[in-house]
Short mmCIF file of C-alpha atoms and ligand atoms in Angstrom, two decimals:
data_model
loop_
_atom_site.label_atom_id
_atom_site.label_comp_id
_atom_site.label_asym_id
_atom_site.label_seq_id
_atom_site.Cartn_x
_atom_site.Cartn_y
_atom_site.Cartn_z
CA UNK A 1 -4.26 11.83 13.88
CA UNK A 2 -6.29 10.17 10.74
CA UNK A 3 -9.43 10.23 9.54
CA UNK A 4 -11.54 8.75 6.57
CA UNK A 5 -15.30 9.21 6.52
CA UNK A 6 -16.31 7.31 3.65
CA UNK A 7 -15.35 7.53 -0.16
CA UNK A 8 -18.10 8.28 -2.67
CA UNK A 9 -17.51 9.28 -6.07
CA UNK A 10 -13.37 10.73 -5.83
CA UNK A 11 -14.38 11.82 -2.89
CA UNK A 12 -13.54 11.69 1.15
CA UNK A 13 -17.59 12.39 2.38
CA UNK A 14 -17.49 13.60 6.67
CA UNK A 15 -19.50 10.69 9.01
CA UNK A 16 -21.78 11.22 11.41
CA UNK A 17 -20.42 9.06 13.68
CA UNK A 18 -16.25 8.12 14.21
CA UNK A 19 -15.23 3.99 14.72
CA UNK A 20 -11.97 4.47 16.78
CA UNK A 21 -8.94 2.67 15.32
CA UNK A 22 -6.73 1.07 17.91
CA UNK A 23 -3.13 0.26 17.96
CA UNK A 24 -3.87 -3.17 18.30
CA UNK A 25 -0.24 -3.70 20.75
CA UNK A 26 -0.21 -0.46 22.59
CA UNK A 27 -4.60 0.27 22.22
CA UNK A 28 -3.97 3.77 21.86
CA UNK A 29 -6.61 5.26 19.04
CA UNK A 30 -4.28 6.29 16.00
CA UNK A 31 -6.85 6.64 13.57
CA UNK A 32 -11.25 6.93 12.88
CA UNK A 33 -13.43 6.00 10.89
CA UNK A 34 -16.76 7.48 9.67
CA UNK A 35 -19.80 5.08 10.77
CA UNK A 36 -22.13 4.79 6.78
CA UNK A 37 -26.32 5.19 7.73
CA UNK A 38 -28.54 3.39 5.07
CA UNK A 39 -28.67 6.50 3.38
CA UNK A 40 -24.37 6.40 2.38
CA UNK A 41 -24.09 3.13 1.35
CA UNK A 42 -27.19 3.97 -0.44
CA UNK A 43 -25.44 6.58 -1.81
CA UNK A 44 -21.93 4.48 -2.43
CA UNK A 45 -23.87 2.47 -4.26
CA UNK A 46 -25.46 5.33 -6.76
CA UNK A 47 -22.03 6.76 -7.88
CA UNK A 48 -21.24 3.25 -8.59
CA UNK A 49 -23.64 2.30 -11.53
CA UNK A 50 -22.95 5.86 -12.69
CA UNK A 51 -19.45 5.55 -13.86
CA UNK A 52 -19.58 1.63 -14.28
CA UNK A 53 -22.87 3.37 -17.49
CA UNK A 54 -21.09 6.65 -17.71
CA UNK A 55 -17.38 6.82 -17.57
CA UNK A 56 -15.55 2.92 -18.85
CA UNK A 57 -11.98 2.57 -19.45
CA UNK A 58 -11.00 0.89 -21.79
CA UNK A 59 -9.52 -2.69 -20.55
CA UNK A 60 -5.66 -1.48 -21.99
CA UNK A 61 -6.19 1.66 -19.40
CA UNK A 62 -7.53 -0.12 -16.32
CA UNK A 63 -4.33 -2.23 -16.54
CA UNK A 64 -2.12 0.64 -17.05
CA UNK A 65 -4.23 2.02 -13.80
CA UNK A 66 -4.23 -0.78 -12.06
CA UNK A 67 -0.26 -1.27 -12.97
CA UNK A 68 0.44 2.12 -11.77
CA UNK A 69 -0.67 1.27 -8.47
CA UNK A 70 1.10 -1.36 -8.27
CA UNK A 71 4.32 1.03 -8.21
CA UNK A 72 3.11 2.89 -6.04
CA UNK A 73 2.29 0.30 -3.47
CA UNK A 74 6.15 -0.80 -3.73
CA UNK A 75 7.09 2.99 -3.41
CA UNK A 76 4.95 3.48 -0.74
CA UNK A 77 5.23 -0.25 1.76
CA UNK A 78 7.16 0.68 4.40
CA UNK A 79 3.95 3.35 5.66
CA UNK A 80 1.96 1.18 4.48
CA UNK A 81 3.71 -2.37 6.03
CA UNK A 82 3.46 -0.09 9.53
CA UNK A 83 -0.29 1.24 8.91
CA UNK A 84 -0.82 -3.35 8.90
CA UNK A 85 1.71 -3.53 12.64
CA UNK A 86 -0.90 -1.03 13.95
CA UNK A 87 -3.77 -1.98 12.54
CA UNK A 88 -3.70 -5.73 13.05
CA UNK A 89 -1.17 -5.94 14.70
CA UNK A 90 0.38 -8.17 12.27
CA UNK A 91 4.61 -8.60 13.31
CA UNK A 92 6.91 -6.33 10.66
CA UNK A 93 7.72 -9.25 8.71
CA UNK A 94 4.89 -10.33 8.39
CA UNK A 95 3.42 -6.77 7.42
CA UNK A 96 6.63 -6.57 4.84
CA UNK A 97 5.60 -9.70 3.22
CA UNK A 98 1.89 -8.98 2.59
CA UNK A 99 2.36 -5.40 0.71
CA UNK A 100 4.59 -7.80 -1.03
CA UNK A 101 2.22 -9.39 -1.62
CA UNK A 102 0.27 -7.20 -1.88
CA UNK A 103 2.29 -5.53 -5.51
CA UNK A 104 1.95 -9.73 -6.78
CA UNK A 105 -1.30 -9.30 -6.71
CA UNK A 106 -2.07 -5.92 -8.33
CA UNK A 107 -0.33 -6.98 -11.57
CA UNK A 108 -1.30 -10.17 -11.77
CA UNK A 109 -5.18 -8.21 -12.20
CA UNK A 110 -3.80 -6.30 -14.53
CA UNK A 111 -2.60 -8.43 -17.13
CA UNK A 112 -6.03 -10.08 -16.28
CA UNK A 113 -7.29 -7.28 -17.67
CA UNK A 114 -5.94 -8.34 -21.15
CA UNK A 115 -7.18 -11.84 -21.27
CA UNK A 116 -11.02 -11.30 -21.26
CA UNK A 117 -10.94 -13.43 -24.11
CA UNK A 118 -14.12 -14.91 -24.90
CA UNK A 119 -14.48 -18.73 -26.93
CA UNK A 120 -16.13 -19.38 -30.65
CA UNK A 121 -18.81 -21.99 -30.11
CA UNK A 122 -19.31 -24.62 -32.96
CA UNK A 123 -23.22 -25.30 -33.52
CA UNK A 124 -23.32 -27.18 -35.82
CA UNK A 125 -27.14 -27.87 -35.55
CA UNK A 126 -30.46 -28.55 -38.35
CA UNK A 127 -31.64 -24.86 -38.81
CA UNK A 128 -28.31 -23.57 -37.42
CA UNK A 129 -26.18 -23.24 -40.72
CA UNK A 130 -24.69 -20.18 -41.08
CA UNK A 131 -24.87 -19.23 -37.09
CA UNK A 132 -21.29 -17.35 -36.23
CA UNK A 133 -21.55 -18.07 -32.65
CA UNK A 134 -18.68 -16.76 -29.77
CA UNK A 135 -18.79 -16.12 -25.90
CA UNK A 136 -17.58 -12.72 -24.49
CA UNK A 137 -17.00 -11.74 -20.89
CA UNK A 138 -19.60 -8.68 -19.58
CA UNK A 139 -18.49 -7.21 -15.97
CA UNK A 140 -21.62 -7.85 -13.66
CA UNK A 141 -21.57 -4.27 -13.16
CA UNK A 142 -21.98 -2.97 -9.19
CA UNK A 143 -19.70 -5.76 -7.18
CA UNK A 144 -20.00 -5.35 -3.01
CA UNK A 145 -17.09 -6.73 -1.80
CA UNK A 146 -17.50 -6.71 2.41
CA UNK A 147 -13.35 -7.87 3.91
CA UNK A 148 -11.95 -9.77 7.11
CA UNK A 149 -8.97 -7.97 9.04
CA UNK A 150 -6.09 -10.50 9.01
CA UNK A 151 -4.92 -9.54 5.42
CA UNK A 152 -6.29 -6.06 4.80
CA UNK A 153 -4.65 -4.77 1.96
CA UNK A 154 -3.50 -7.99 -0.50
CA UNK A 155 -7.02 -9.41 0.48
CA UNK A 156 -9.16 -6.33 0.02
CA UNK A 157 -7.29 -6.64 -3.80
CA UNK A 158 -7.65 -9.46 -3.76
CA UNK A 159 -11.30 -8.23 -4.32
CA UNK A 160 -10.96 -4.85 -5.32
CA UNK A 161 -8.49 -5.73 -8.08
CA UNK A 162 -9.87 -8.09 -10.40
CA UNK A 163 -13.51 -6.54 -10.08
CA UNK A 164 -11.59 -3.39 -11.86
CA UNK A 165 -10.12 -5.95 -14.29
CA UNK A 166 -12.91 -7.34 -15.49
CA UNK A 167 -14.65 -3.72 -15.72
CA UNK A 168 -16.70 -3.34 -12.77
CA UNK A 169 -17.57 -0.71 -10.43
CA UNK A 170 -17.19 -1.90 -6.52
CA UNK A 171 -18.57 -0.75 -2.99
CA UNK A 172 -15.55 -1.46 -0.39
CA UNK A 173 -16.65 -2.47 2.91
CA UNK A 174 -13.11 -2.79 4.98
CA UNK A 175 -13.43 -4.60 7.91
CA UNK A 176 -14.08 -1.75 10.82
CA UNK A 177 -11.65 -3.24 12.98
CA UNK A 178 -8.78 -2.38 10.34
CA UNK A 179 -9.94 -0.16 7.44
CA UNK A 180 -6.56 2.69 7.96
CA UNK A 181 -5.03 0.75 5.44
CA UNK A 182 -8.41 0.22 2.55
CA UNK A 183 -8.51 4.18 2.91
CA UNK A 184 -4.82 4.61 1.47
CA UNK A 185 -6.32 1.77 -1.00
CA UNK A 186 -8.39 4.61 -1.73
CA UNK A 187 -6.22 7.01 -2.29
CA UNK A 188 -3.40 5.45 -4.46
CA UNK A 189 -5.79 3.77 -7.01
CA UNK A 190 -7.35 7.46 -7.08
CA UNK A 191 -2.88 8.53 -7.60
CA UNK A 192 -3.22 5.80 -10.10
CA UNK A 193 -5.42 7.46 -12.17
CA UNK A 194 -8.56 5.30 -11.03
CA UNK A 195 -11.61 6.88 -12.09
CA UNK A 196 -14.26 8.63 -9.67
CA UNK A 197 -17.12 6.00 -8.82
CA UNK A 198 -15.50 3.09 -9.72
CA UNK A 199 -14.71 2.35 -6.31
CA UNK A 200 -16.34 3.37 -3.28
CA UNK A 201 -15.72 3.11 0.39
CA UNK A 202 -18.41 3.25 2.85
CA UNK A 203 -16.63 2.05 7.20
CA UNK A 204 -18.59 0.40 9.62
CA UNK A 205 -19.66 -2.07 11.36
CA UNK A 206 -21.10 -6.08 9.12
CA UNK A 207 -24.30 -6.38 10.98
CA UNK A 208 -25.51 -2.47 10.37
CA UNK A 209 -23.42 -0.75 7.01
CA UNK A 210 -22.65 -4.50 5.46
CA UNK A 211 -26.53 -5.43 5.68
CA UNK A 212 -27.22 -1.55 4.24
CA UNK A 213 -25.16 -2.78 2.07
CA UNK A 214 -26.47 -6.12 0.97
CA UNK A 215 -29.85 -4.84 1.40
CA UNK A 216 -29.24 -3.00 -1.56
CA UNK A 217 -30.48 -4.47 -4.88
CA UNK A 218 -28.37 -2.65 -7.47
CA UNK A 219 -25.02 -4.87 -6.58
CA UNK A 220 -24.85 -7.09 -8.92
CA UNK A 221 -22.61 -9.91 -6.35
CA UNK A 222 -20.74 -9.51 -3.45
CA UNK A 223 -17.38 -11.34 -3.13
CA UNK A 224 -16.45 -11.72 0.82
CA UNK A 225 -14.22 -13.33 2.55
CA UNK A 226 -15.12 -13.80 6.53
CA UNK A 227 -16.13 -16.55 8.69
CA UNK A 228 -18.76 -19.43 8.08
CA UNK A 229 -21.29 -18.11 10.39
CA UNK A 230 -21.50 -14.70 8.14
CA UNK A 231 -21.12 -16.44 4.72
CA UNK A 232 -23.95 -18.76 5.06
CA UNK A 233 -26.08 -15.07 6.52
CA UNK A 234 -24.62 -12.75 3.66
CA UNK A 235 -26.76 -16.49 0.81
CA UNK A 236 -28.99 -15.85 2.88
CA UNK A 237 -30.56 -12.56 2.24
CA UNK A 238 -28.63 -12.70 -1.16
CA UNK A 239 -31.08 -14.47 -2.67
CA UNK A 240 -30.18 -15.25 -6.17
CA UNK A 241 -28.01 -13.02 -6.90
CA UNK A 242 -23.82 -13.72 -8.08
CA UNK A 243 -21.61 -14.90 -4.72
CA UNK A 244 -17.92 -15.91 -4.01
CA UNK A 245 -17.66 -17.07 -0.71
CA UNK A 246 -14.02 -16.95 0.95
CA UNK A 247 -14.45 -19.00 4.79
CA UNK A 248 -12.39 -20.52 7.13
CA UNK A 249 -9.87 -23.63 7.70
CA UNK A 250 -8.70 -25.79 10.13
CA UNK A 251 -6.10 -27.11 8.03
CA UNK A 252 -4.50 -30.27 8.16
CA UNK A 253 -0.56 -30.56 7.44
CA UNK A 254 0.06 -35.29 7.70
CA UNK A 255 4.06 -35.58 7.78
CA UNK A 256 4.34 -39.14 6.70
CA UNK A 257 7.66 -41.12 7.85
CA UNK A 258 9.08 -41.41 4.63
CA UNK A 259 9.51 -36.98 4.85
CA UNK A 260 12.65 -36.33 3.13
CA UNK A 261 13.48 -33.62 6.63
CA UNK A 262 11.11 -34.14 9.52
CA UNK A 263 13.20 -31.18 10.64
CA UNK A 264 12.32 -29.55 8.21
CA UNK A 265 8.47 -29.67 8.42
CA UNK A 266 8.70 -30.13 11.90
CA UNK A 267 9.82 -26.18 11.46
CA UNK A 268 7.19 -25.30 8.37
CA UNK A 269 4.36 -26.96 9.66
CA UNK A 270 4.63 -24.73 13.66
CA UNK A 271 5.85 -21.32 11.63
CA UNK A 272 3.35 -22.16 10.15
CA UNK A 273 0.83 -22.86 12.20
CA UNK A 274 1.71 -18.61 13.96
CA UNK A 275 2.85 -17.02 10.81
CA UNK A 276 0.79 -13.68 10.84
CA UNK A 277 0.07 -14.73 14.84
CA UNK A 278 -1.76 -17.39 13.68
CA UNK A 279 -4.64 -15.28 12.22
CA UNK A 280 -4.75 -16.34 8.75
CA UNK A 281 -7.44 -18.97 6.94
CA UNK A 282 -4.39 -21.25 5.99
CA UNK A 283 -2.89 -20.97 8.99
CA UNK A 284 -1.40 -25.00 10.45
CA UNK A 285 -3.59 -26.55 12.85
CA UNK A 286 -3.68 -30.21 12.84
CA UNK A 287 -0.07 -31.31 12.82
CA UNK A 288 -0.83 -35.34 11.41
CA UNK A 289 3.00 -36.67 11.95
CA UNK A 290 3.78 -40.30 11.53
CA UNK A 291 4.64 -42.46 15.32
CA UNK A 292 8.10 -43.23 14.12
CA UNK A 293 9.31 -39.68 14.17
CA UNK A 294 6.42 -38.23 16.23
CA UNK A 295 9.04 -37.92 19.01
CA UNK A 296 11.60 -36.01 17.57
CA UNK A 297 8.67 -34.24 15.69
CA UNK A 298 7.58 -32.99 19.01
CA UNK A 299 10.51 -31.89 20.39
CA UNK A 300 11.98 -29.73 17.43
CA UNK A 301 8.86 -28.05 16.57
CA UNK A 302 8.99 -27.33 20.72
CA UNK A 303 12.59 -26.06 20.22
CA UNK A 304 11.47 -24.67 17.53
CA UNK A 305 8.59 -22.70 18.96
CA UNK A 306 9.84 -21.85 21.97
CA UNK A 307 12.90 -19.04 20.48
CA UNK A 308 10.45 -17.26 18.36
CA UNK A 309 10.47 -14.04 19.66
CA UNK A 310 6.76 -12.98 20.80
CA UNK A 311 5.42 -9.08 22.06
CA UNK A 312 5.72 -5.70 20.22
CA UNK A 313 4.50 -6.23 16.40
CA UNK A 314 6.56 -3.00 15.62
CA UNK A 315 10.26 -4.44 16.30
CA UNK A 316 11.67 -6.47 12.97
CA UNK A 317 12.54 -9.11 15.32
CA UNK A 318 9.35 -10.25 16.70
CA UNK A 319 8.20 -13.02 15.57
CA UNK A 320 4.77 -13.26 16.99
CA UNK A 321 2.41 -10.41 18.76
CA UNK A 322 -0.58 -9.60 19.54
CA UNK A 323 -4.16 -11.25 18.10
CA UNK A 324 -6.73 -8.87 16.47
CA UNK A 325 -8.07 -8.65 20.15
CA UNK A 326 -8.01 -9.25 23.57
CA UNK A 327 -11.12 -10.16 24.16
CA UNK A 328 -10.15 -13.16 21.12
CA UNK A 329 -7.16 -14.00 22.27
CA UNK A 330 -9.01 -14.75 25.47
CA UNK A 331 -11.42 -16.67 23.50
CA UNK A 332 -8.17 -19.32 22.76
CA UNK A 333 -6.69 -19.20 25.77
CA UNK A 334 -10.19 -20.67 26.84
CA UNK A 335 -9.73 -23.15 24.63
CA UNK A 336 -6.23 -24.13 24.80
CA UNK A 337 -7.76 -24.22 28.76
CA UNK A 338 -10.88 -26.42 28.55
CA UNK A 339 -8.51 -28.61 26.09
CA UNK A 340 -6.02 -29.45 28.60
CA UNK A 341 -9.10 -29.83 31.30
CA UNK A 342 -10.03 -32.23 28.69
CA UNK A 343 -6.75 -34.71 28.27
CA UNK A 344 -4.89 -32.29 26.57
CA UNK A 345 -0.87 -31.91 26.91
CA UNK A 346 0.73 -28.11 26.02
CA UNK A 347 3.91 -28.28 25.10
CA UNK A 348 5.13 -25.76 24.14
CA UNK A 349 3.35 -21.51 24.89
CA UNK A 350 -0.20 -21.32 26.37
CA UNK A 351 -0.25 -18.06 28.92
CA UNK A 352 -0.85 -14.64 27.15
CA UNK A 353 -0.85 -11.60 28.40
CA UNK A 354 -3.40 -8.90 26.95
CA UNK A 355 -4.30 -9.53 23.56
CA UNK A 356 -0.24 -11.50 22.94
CA UNK A 357 -0.79 -15.49 23.15
CA UNK A 358 2.41 -18.06 23.59
CA UNK A 359 2.85 -19.28 19.85
CA UNK A 360 0.98 -22.93 21.78
CA UNK A 361 1.97 -26.72 20.28
CA UNK A 362 -0.69 -28.83 22.21
CA UNK A 363 -0.14 -32.47 21.96
CA UNK A 364 -2.70 -35.09 23.68
CA UNK A 365 -5.18 -33.67 21.93
CA UNK A 366 -8.83 -35.85 20.36
CA UNK A 367 -10.79 -35.47 17.22
CA UNK A 368 -13.92 -33.67 19.45
CA UNK A 369 -12.29 -31.15 21.19
CA UNK A 370 -12.17 -27.57 20.09
CA UNK A 371 -8.43 -26.43 19.34
CA UNK A 372 -9.00 -29.00 16.45
CA UNK A 373 -12.57 -29.56 15.15
CA UNK A 374 -13.21 -25.86 15.68
CA UNK A 375 -11.02 -23.33 13.51
CA UNK A 376 -8.99 -21.93 16.55
CA UNK A 377 -7.79 -18.61 14.52
CA UNK A 378 -4.47 -18.80 16.79
CA UNK A 379 -1.09 -19.01 17.18
CA UNK A 380 -2.25 -22.41 18.18
CA UNK A 381 -1.03 -25.95 16.62
CA UNK A 382 -1.67 -30.04 17.78
CA UNK A 383 -0.01 -32.76 17.47
CA UNK A 384 -1.35 -35.59 16.76
CA UNK A 385 0.58 -39.71 16.37
CA UNK A 386 -0.75 -41.84 13.84
CA UNK A 387 -0.60 -45.35 12.28
CA UNK A 388 -2.19 -45.74 8.86
CA UNK A 389 -1.44 -43.49 6.07
CA UNK A 390 -5.03 -43.85 5.53
CA UNK A 391 -6.88 -43.15 9.03
CA UNK A 392 -4.63 -40.52 9.07
CA UNK A 393 -6.15 -38.84 5.39
CA UNK A 394 -10.18 -39.27 7.42
CA UNK A 395 -8.79 -38.24 10.34
CA UNK A 396 -7.96 -34.52 7.69
CA UNK A 397 -11.04 -35.08 5.90
CA UNK A 398 -12.96 -34.97 9.39
CA UNK A 399 -13.98 -31.57 8.59
CA UNK A 400 -16.82 -29.65 8.23
CA UNK A 401 -14.13 -27.17 6.37
CA UNK A 402 -12.52 -27.80 2.55
CA UNK A 403 -9.98 -24.78 2.30
CA UNK A 404 -5.93 -26.21 1.47
CA UNK A 405 -4.25 -29.11 3.24
CA UNK A 406 -0.68 -30.38 3.38
CA UNK A 407 1.15 -34.02 3.51
CA UNK A 408 5.17 -34.67 2.94
CA UNK A 409 6.50 -37.02 2.09
CA UNK A 410 8.47 -38.67 -0.60
CA UNK A 411 6.11 -41.20 -2.25
CA UNK A 412 5.24 -40.38 -5.40
CA UNK A 413 2.32 -42.39 -6.13
CA UNK A 414 0.57 -41.29 -2.07
CA UNK A 415 1.27 -38.28 -2.68
CA UNK A 416 -1.04 -38.07 -6.46
CA UNK A 417 -3.55 -40.89 -4.12
CA UNK A 418 -3.61 -38.07 -1.37
CA UNK A 419 -4.07 -35.17 -4.04
CA UNK A 420 -7.24 -37.53 -5.30
CA UNK A 421 -8.33 -38.41 -1.66
CA UNK A 422 -8.29 -34.61 0.40
CA UNK A 423 -10.78 -32.76 -0.13
CA UNK A 424 -9.79 -29.40 0.56
CA UNK A 425 -10.12 -27.39 -2.62
CA UNK A 426 -5.69 -27.30 -2.45
CA UNK A 427 -3.22 -29.88 -1.00
CA UNK A 428 0.18 -29.44 -0.41
CA UNK A 429 2.77 -31.53 -1.02
CA UNK A 430 5.66 -30.50 0.72
CA UNK A 431 4.76 -27.54 1.97
CA UNK A 432 2.44 -26.55 4.85
CA UNK A 433 -1.03 -26.14 4.03
CA UNK A 434 -0.34 -22.13 4.41
CA UNK A 435 1.38 -22.15 1.06
CA UNK A 436 -0.49 -19.16 -1.42
CA UNK A 437 0.78 -18.01 -3.96
CA UNK A 438 -1.52 -14.92 -5.47
CA UNK A 439 -1.97 -16.08 -8.61
CA UNK A 440 -3.10 -19.57 -8.11
CA UNK A 441 -6.57 -20.75 -7.33
CA UNK A 442 -7.96 -20.38 -4.33
CA UNK A 443 -11.10 -20.97 -2.66
CA UNK A 444 -12.36 -23.58 -0.63
CA UNK A 445 -15.18 -26.62 -0.51
CA UNK A 446 -17.99 -27.27 2.64
CA UNK A 447 -18.21 -25.01 4.91
CA UNK A 448 -14.83 -23.36 3.41
CA UNK A 449 -16.80 -21.34 1.44
CA UNK A 450 -16.76 -21.40 -2.10
CA UNK A 451 -16.56 -19.71 -5.55
CA UNK A 452 -12.13 -19.15 -6.07
CA UNK A 453 -10.01 -16.21 -5.92
CA UNK A 454 -6.43 -15.75 -7.15
CA UNK A 455 -7.08 -12.71 -9.89
CA UNK A 456 -7.67 -14.51 -13.08
CA UNK A 457 -10.50 -17.04 -11.52
CA UNK A 458 -11.85 -14.10 -9.38
CA UNK A 459 -12.23 -12.27 -13.10
CA UNK A 460 -14.63 -15.74 -14.21
CA UNK A 461 -16.38 -14.83 -10.78
CA UNK A 462 -17.34 -11.59 -11.98
CA UNK A 463 -18.13 -10.87 -15.06
CA UNK A 464 -20.97 -12.78 -16.77
CA UNK A 465 -20.05 -15.14 -20.23
CA UNK A 466 -22.39 -13.61 -22.43
CA UNK A 467 -23.11 -16.11 -25.53
CA UNK A 468 -23.52 -13.90 -29.17
CA UNK A 469 -24.79 -15.88 -32.25
CA UNK A 470 -24.74 -14.12 -35.53
CA UNK A 471 -26.67 -15.48 -38.38
CA UNK A 472 -25.22 -14.80 -42.17
CA UNK A 473 -27.07 -15.57 -43.91
P1 NAP B 501 -15.56 -12.09 10.28
O1 NAP B 501 -15.96 -11.20 11.20
O2 NAP B 501 -17.12 -12.95 9.24
O3 NAP B 501 -15.66 -10.46 9.34
C1 NAP B 501 -15.77 -10.89 8.25
C2 NAP B 501 -15.97 -8.45 7.12
O4 NAP B 501 -17.90 -9.04 7.36
C3 NAP B 501 -16.18 -8.19 8.14
O5 NAP B 501 -15.82 -6.99 7.44
C4 NAP B 501 -17.50 -7.75 8.41
O6 NAP B 501 -17.99 -6.27 9.78
C5 NAP B 501 -18.66 -8.07 7.87
N1 NAP B 501 -19.69 -8.58 8.54
C6 NAP B 501 -20.06 -9.95 9.87
N2 NAP B 501 -21.48 -9.78 9.55
C7 NAP B 501 -21.99 -8.41 9.22
C8 NAP B 501 -23.06 -9.16 7.86
N3 NAP B 501 -24.66 -9.21 9.17
N4 NAP B 501 -23.43 -8.32 6.68
C9 NAP B 501 -22.22 -8.08 6.15
N5 NAP B 501 -21.37 -8.62 6.88
C10 NAP B 501 -20.94 -8.25 8.23
O7 NAP B 501 -14.72 -12.63 9.94
P2 NAP B 501 -13.12 -11.23 10.36
O8 NAP B 501 -12.57 -12.19 11.77
O9 NAP B 501 -13.19 -10.25 10.36
O10 NAP B 501 -11.49 -12.47 9.95
C11 NAP B 501 -11.33 -14.16 9.95
C12 NAP B 501 -12.73 -15.38 9.00
O11 NAP B 501 -12.19 -14.98 7.78
C13 NAP B 501 -12.07 -16.34 9.70
O12 NAP B 501 -12.93 -17.10 9.54
C14 NAP B 501 -10.66 -16.83 8.82
O13 NAP B 501 -10.78 -18.14 8.45
C15 NAP B 501 -11.62 -16.22 7.57
N6 NAP B 501 -10.86 -15.09 6.35
C16 NAP B 501 -10.75 -16.58 5.27
C17 NAP B 501 -9.78 -16.26 3.85
C18 NAP B 501 -9.71 -16.91 2.59
O14 NAP B 501 -9.85 -16.61 2.14
N7 NAP B 501 -10.55 -18.32 3.01
C19 NAP B 501 -8.94 -15.26 4.08
C20 NAP B 501 -9.01 -14.84 5.86
C21 NAP B 501 -9.53 -15.29 6.68
P3 NAP B 501 -17.21 -6.30 10.70
O15 NAP B 501 -16.42 -6.71 11.43
O16 NAP B 501 -16.32 -4.50 10.34
O17 NAP B 501 -18.08 -5.96 12.38
MG1 MG B 502 -14.79 -11.34 13.06
#
């Protein structure tokens, strides 16, 4: 059984208390990680500024280190994918895809280390003669990174990669349910040549270890991905320090009657509602389909959903595996049952066995049902007919969230109008809301948070723009 305490100043240190890590499908304990006390967290932050202040690594070297780490991850793909399968319950094909994406996230971060440019600032004002003004981007110092369970490698790299590229030191607290691959990442970055103390990992729960991290005033900036509830808490307790918050969504997808290929749209919408066992922040959840094609769409969606293989995530053919815990699966099932009591129909799926919830298609839902208005974060989609496209856009916007939305249409004018009217961080035309290329700017509005990820944008969040004025009399 592998065992990871805390990674501080380039060394693994033991923990007084330990947390078991379960295989989410079999329930077996396959690893354990430490549970960091306030003192351990403080030691990790001690190690970080020391690294930041004393071992400055040039931008070229930071790029090389991140590139080498990308190569190591590429070589260890199967092992890392299997770790993700076990600790998340993610099916093997999705776990392999996550590792592939992680390589790209690291490469993009490495490239950004070389692009920390500033700009010349013209100051043609009285009294400012003979002055040259320009900006430089400097690292914020110590970045606190708190990550969710659902993409334990790639979302960790979306924080650690840009933070290192920008020249910061990091203290990372991985999700307690899925910490193993993040601990492996610490070893990988060390092997790639990252100086000691630049990345420190403290394991433990959010309410204890995470909270100690938030309360350490030496941390200049927090980068968080997780639920709106915890995001709100982080914003409250970090005062005037910087935060970037990547939070939830109940992603809408509109399928208009002029969609080029309704069957393909149905396939994309349901399968993208179920990848990562429905636990992605941009998982398709609400599907608004024009009434002219609604019946055909539901038929196709049900046919595809019924053909998915459900069960053991280690089986390379499995499409949908367990959720993160039986408790979460019971919660999602209870939302389905509540919707049914309120008049919804289960067109497909809906049954649960342990942590495995069958991929589920709901119809006859109403806007006030939890399955529609809350983030379900489970393999469950709802198909909702509409008559008028303006009404579909209004319903899509009728949400406290605003991360990404999808629209299927062959009308360019409608696509451009919807791009302006859909109040989301990203609008995806002719693909599902789930589309994400790791280099693109990614982040939400409203309760989906603020601040952008994607290495180019995250580097900006993790640096301070400083103005320099040279007086040249
Ligand atoms: P979560 O429950 O909010 O947890 C996220 C992280 O915050 C975990 O590491 C958690 O620790 C920690 N945490 C909890 N309470 C804390 C506190 N008081 N102080 C500091 N840290 C604390 O989210 P999750 O259940 O892991 O992930 C699901 C959510 O993430 C969904 O809402 C999903 O939409 C969102 N998400 C968003 C994006 C995006 O990019 N926008 C991407 C993926 C997921 P422990 O769990 O270890 O206790
Ligand atoms: Mg949670």
